[in-house]
Short mmCIF file of C-alpha atoms in Angstrom, two decimals:
data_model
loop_
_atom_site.label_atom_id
_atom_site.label_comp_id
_atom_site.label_asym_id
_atom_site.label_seq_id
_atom_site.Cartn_x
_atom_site.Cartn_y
_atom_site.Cartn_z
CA UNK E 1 46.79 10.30 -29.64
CA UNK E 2 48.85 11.85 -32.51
CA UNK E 3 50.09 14.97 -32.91
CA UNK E 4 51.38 17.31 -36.36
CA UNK E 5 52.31 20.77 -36.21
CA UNK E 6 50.61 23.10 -37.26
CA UNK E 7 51.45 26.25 -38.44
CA UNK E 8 52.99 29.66 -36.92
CA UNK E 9 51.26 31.31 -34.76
CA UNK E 10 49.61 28.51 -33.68
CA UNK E 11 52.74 25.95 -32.90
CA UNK E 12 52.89 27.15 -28.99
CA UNK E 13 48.82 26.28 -28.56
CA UNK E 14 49.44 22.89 -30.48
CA UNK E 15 52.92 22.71 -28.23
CA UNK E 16 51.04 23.12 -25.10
CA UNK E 17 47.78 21.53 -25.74
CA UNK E 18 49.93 18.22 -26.24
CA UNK E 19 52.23 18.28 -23.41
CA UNK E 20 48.82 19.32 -21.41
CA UNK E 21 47.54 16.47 -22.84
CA UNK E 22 50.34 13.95 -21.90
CA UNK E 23 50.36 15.26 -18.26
CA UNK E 24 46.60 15.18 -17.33
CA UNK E 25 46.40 11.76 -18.50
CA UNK E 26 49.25 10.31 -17.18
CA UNK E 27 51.38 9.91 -19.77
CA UNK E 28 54.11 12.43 -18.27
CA UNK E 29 54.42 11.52 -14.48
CA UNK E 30 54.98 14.34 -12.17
CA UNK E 31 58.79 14.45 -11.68
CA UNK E 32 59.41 14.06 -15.48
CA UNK E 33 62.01 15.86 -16.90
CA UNK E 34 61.01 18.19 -19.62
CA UNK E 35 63.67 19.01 -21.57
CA UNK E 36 63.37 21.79 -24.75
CA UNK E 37 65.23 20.12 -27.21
CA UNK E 38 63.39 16.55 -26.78
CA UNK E 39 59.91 18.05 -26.65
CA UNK E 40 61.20 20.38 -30.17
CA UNK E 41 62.44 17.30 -31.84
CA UNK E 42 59.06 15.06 -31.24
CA UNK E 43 56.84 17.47 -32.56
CA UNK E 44 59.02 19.06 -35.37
CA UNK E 45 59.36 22.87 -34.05
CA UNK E 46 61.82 25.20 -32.81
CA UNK E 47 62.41 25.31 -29.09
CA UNK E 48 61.24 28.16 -29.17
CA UNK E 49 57.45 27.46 -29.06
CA UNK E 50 58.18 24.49 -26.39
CA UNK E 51 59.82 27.68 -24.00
CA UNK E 52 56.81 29.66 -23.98
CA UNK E 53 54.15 27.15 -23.99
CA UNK E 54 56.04 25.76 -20.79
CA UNK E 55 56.29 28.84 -19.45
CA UNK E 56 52.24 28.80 -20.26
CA UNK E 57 52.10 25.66 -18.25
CA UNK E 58 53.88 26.67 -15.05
CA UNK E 59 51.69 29.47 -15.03
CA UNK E 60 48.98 27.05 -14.75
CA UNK E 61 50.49 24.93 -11.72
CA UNK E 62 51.14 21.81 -14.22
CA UNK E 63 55.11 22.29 -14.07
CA UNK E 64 57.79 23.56 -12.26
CA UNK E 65 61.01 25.48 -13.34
CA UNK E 66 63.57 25.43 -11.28
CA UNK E 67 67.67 26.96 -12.04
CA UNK E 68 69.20 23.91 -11.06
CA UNK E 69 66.35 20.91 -12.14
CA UNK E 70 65.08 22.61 -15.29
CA UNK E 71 61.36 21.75 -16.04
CA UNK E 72 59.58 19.26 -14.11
CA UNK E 73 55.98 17.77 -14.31
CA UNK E 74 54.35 19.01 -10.71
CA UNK E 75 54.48 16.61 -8.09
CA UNK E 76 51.43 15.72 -6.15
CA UNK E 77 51.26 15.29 -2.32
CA UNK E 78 48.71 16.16 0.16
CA UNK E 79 49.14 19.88 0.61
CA UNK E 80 49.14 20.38 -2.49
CA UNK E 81 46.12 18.17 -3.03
CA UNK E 82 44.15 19.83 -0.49
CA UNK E 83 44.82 23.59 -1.34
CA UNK E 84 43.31 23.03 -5.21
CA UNK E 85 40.44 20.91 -3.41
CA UNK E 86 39.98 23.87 -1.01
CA UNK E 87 39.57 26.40 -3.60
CA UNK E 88 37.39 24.29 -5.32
CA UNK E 89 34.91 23.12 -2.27
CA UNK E 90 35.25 27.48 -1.81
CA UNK E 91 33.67 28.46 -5.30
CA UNK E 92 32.37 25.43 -7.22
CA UNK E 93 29.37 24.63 -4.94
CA UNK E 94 28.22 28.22 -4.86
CA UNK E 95 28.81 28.17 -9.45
CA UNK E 96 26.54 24.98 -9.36
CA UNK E 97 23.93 26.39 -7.22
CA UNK E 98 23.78 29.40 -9.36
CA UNK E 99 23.48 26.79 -12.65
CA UNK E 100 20.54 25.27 -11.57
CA UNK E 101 19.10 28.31 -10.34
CA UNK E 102 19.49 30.06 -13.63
CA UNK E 103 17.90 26.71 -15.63
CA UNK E 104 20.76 26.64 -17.66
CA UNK E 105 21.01 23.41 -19.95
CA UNK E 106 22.82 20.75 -18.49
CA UNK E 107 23.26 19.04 -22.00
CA UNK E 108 26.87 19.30 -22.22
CA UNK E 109 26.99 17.48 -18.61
CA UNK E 110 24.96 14.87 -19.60
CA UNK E 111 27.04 14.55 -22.54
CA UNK E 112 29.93 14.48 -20.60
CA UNK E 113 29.24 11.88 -17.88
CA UNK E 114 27.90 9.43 -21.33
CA UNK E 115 31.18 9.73 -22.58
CA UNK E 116 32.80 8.95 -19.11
CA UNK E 117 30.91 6.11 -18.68
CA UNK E 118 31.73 4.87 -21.92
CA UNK E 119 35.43 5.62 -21.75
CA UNK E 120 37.99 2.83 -22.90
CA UNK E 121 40.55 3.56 -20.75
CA UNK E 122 41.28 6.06 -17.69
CA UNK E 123 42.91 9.27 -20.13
CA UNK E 124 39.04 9.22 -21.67
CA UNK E 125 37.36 8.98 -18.88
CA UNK E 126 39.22 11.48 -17.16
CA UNK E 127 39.67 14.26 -20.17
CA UNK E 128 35.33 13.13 -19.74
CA UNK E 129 35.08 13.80 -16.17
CA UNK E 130 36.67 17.51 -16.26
CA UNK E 131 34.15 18.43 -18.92
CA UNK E 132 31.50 17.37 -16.76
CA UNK E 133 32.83 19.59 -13.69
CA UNK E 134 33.12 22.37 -16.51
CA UNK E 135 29.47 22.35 -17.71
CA UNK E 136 27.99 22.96 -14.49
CA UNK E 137 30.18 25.54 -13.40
CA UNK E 138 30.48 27.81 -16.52
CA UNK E 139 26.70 28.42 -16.67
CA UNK E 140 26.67 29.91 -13.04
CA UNK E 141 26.49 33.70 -14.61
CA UNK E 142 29.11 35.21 -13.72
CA UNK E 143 32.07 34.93 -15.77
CA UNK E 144 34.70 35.61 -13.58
CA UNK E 145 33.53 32.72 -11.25
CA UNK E 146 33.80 31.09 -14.15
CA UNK E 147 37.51 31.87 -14.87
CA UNK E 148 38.51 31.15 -11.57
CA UNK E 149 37.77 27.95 -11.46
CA UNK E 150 39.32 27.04 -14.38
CA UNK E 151 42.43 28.25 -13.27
CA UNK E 152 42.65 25.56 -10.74
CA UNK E 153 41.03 22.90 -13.40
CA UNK E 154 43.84 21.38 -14.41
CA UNK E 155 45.99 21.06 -11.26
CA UNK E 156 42.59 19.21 -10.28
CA UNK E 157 42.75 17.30 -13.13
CA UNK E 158 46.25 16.30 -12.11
CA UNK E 159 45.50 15.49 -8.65
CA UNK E 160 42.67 13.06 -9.91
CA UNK E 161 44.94 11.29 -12.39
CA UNK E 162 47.91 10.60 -9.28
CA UNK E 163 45.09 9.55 -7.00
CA UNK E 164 43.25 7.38 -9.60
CA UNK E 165 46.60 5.35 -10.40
CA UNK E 166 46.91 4.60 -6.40
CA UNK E 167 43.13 4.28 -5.48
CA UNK E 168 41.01 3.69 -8.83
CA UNK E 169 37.89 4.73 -7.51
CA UNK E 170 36.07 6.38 -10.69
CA UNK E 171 33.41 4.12 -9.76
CA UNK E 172 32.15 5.49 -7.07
CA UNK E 173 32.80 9.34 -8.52
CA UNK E 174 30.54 8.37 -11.18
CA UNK E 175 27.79 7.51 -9.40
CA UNK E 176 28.19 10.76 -7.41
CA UNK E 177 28.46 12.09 -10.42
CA UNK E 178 24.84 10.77 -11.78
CA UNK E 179 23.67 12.14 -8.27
CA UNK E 180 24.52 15.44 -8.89
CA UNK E 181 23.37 16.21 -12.60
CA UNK E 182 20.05 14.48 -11.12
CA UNK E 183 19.50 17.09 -8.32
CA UNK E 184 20.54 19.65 -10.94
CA UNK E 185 18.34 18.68 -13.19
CA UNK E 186 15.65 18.32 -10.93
CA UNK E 187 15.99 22.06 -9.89
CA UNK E 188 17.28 20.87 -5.99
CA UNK E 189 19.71 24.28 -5.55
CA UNK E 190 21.04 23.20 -2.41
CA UNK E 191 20.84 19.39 -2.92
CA UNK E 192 22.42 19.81 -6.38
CA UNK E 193 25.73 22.60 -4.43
CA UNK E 194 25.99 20.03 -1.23
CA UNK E 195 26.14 17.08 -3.13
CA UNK E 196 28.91 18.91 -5.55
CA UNK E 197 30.76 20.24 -1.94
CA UNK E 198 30.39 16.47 -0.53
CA UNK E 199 31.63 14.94 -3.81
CA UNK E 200 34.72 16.87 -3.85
CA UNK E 201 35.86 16.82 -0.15
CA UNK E 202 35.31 13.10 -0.44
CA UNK E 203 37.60 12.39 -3.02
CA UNK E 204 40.37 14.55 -1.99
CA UNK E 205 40.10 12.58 1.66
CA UNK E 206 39.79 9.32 0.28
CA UNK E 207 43.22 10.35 -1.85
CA UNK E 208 45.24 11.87 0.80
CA UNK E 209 43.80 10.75 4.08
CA UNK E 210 44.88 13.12 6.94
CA UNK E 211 45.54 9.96 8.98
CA UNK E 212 48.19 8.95 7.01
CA UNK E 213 50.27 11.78 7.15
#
């Protein structure tokens, strides 16, 4: 994917969006350094714009400033796994049963699982597979719900992408997947929110087995 800058104001969103970008599809492993005057020279800005957009980003839970290590892409282990997952198994059942309940279109979801399936390579499919999540969520009609879970989106996001590299199991969360937007289409409420709560605490146990710690 390339990147060009584009102009001021808008050089911290096209900062951001790109090292988002690179993190959420593996392309910066958690424990990377990021340091401000590398990031400013590759895409031709002041470090000023790479300061705040990564201040942006640890806001979000993607990296971590610390005095002594400077900026680091998040690492991922188990707790930290299973306290997104938690938050998400907490609100996004109850935002998909409220979807389907309000007969919102489910377009964009079918969109989104097409594009999954027809990814080329794991940064598609998984860039595919949030936007899937999204479009039954956002729907549910209430806004903040809404907002809530997309606070914890992308430190999902980043848990998938550690656990896919380990145990590529996309597979099977595709077919789950296909499950789901068929109950939801179908107008099952509770089939559609347990198969979304049983989809998600799957995943983050097949990940980061308790057994293993």
């Amino acid at each position: 994917m390339t990147f060009a800058p584009s102009p001021i104001p808008s050089r911290t969103q096209f900062v951001l969006e790109a090292i988002k970008h690179d993190i959420l599809t593996g392309g910066l492993r958690p424990g990377h350094a990021l340091v401000e005057t590398e990031l400013a020279a590759r895409f031709g800005v002041s470090k000023t714009p790479v300061r705040e957009a990564l201040k942006t980003l640890a806001g979000s839970g993607l990296v971590v400033m610390s005095q002594y290590k400077g900026v680091t892409v998040r690492m991922v282990d188990a707790d930290m796994a299973r306290e997104v997952y938690d938050v998400r198994l907490l609100l996004e059942p109850e935002a998909v049963r409220r979807t389907v309940a309000t007969g919102a279109s489910l377009d964009a979801a079918h969109d989104a699982l097409h594009r999954a399936a027809g990814a080329e390579d794991q940064a598609e499919r998984s860039l595919a597979n949030r936007d899937f999540h999204r479009a039954l969520y956002l729907p549910c009609g209430n806004p903040l719900l809404g907002r809530m879970l997309d606070e914890v989106r992308d430190q999902a996001a980043l848990v998938s992408t550690v656990a896919w590299a380990a145990v590529p199991s996309w597979e099977r969360e595709a077919a789950e997947h296909e499950e789901i937007l068929r109950l939801a289409r179908s107008g099952d409420v509770a089939g559609a929110g347990r198969a979304v709560h049983d989809h998600i605490a799957s995943f983050v146990e097949r990940a980061f087995p308790r057994s293993s710690e």
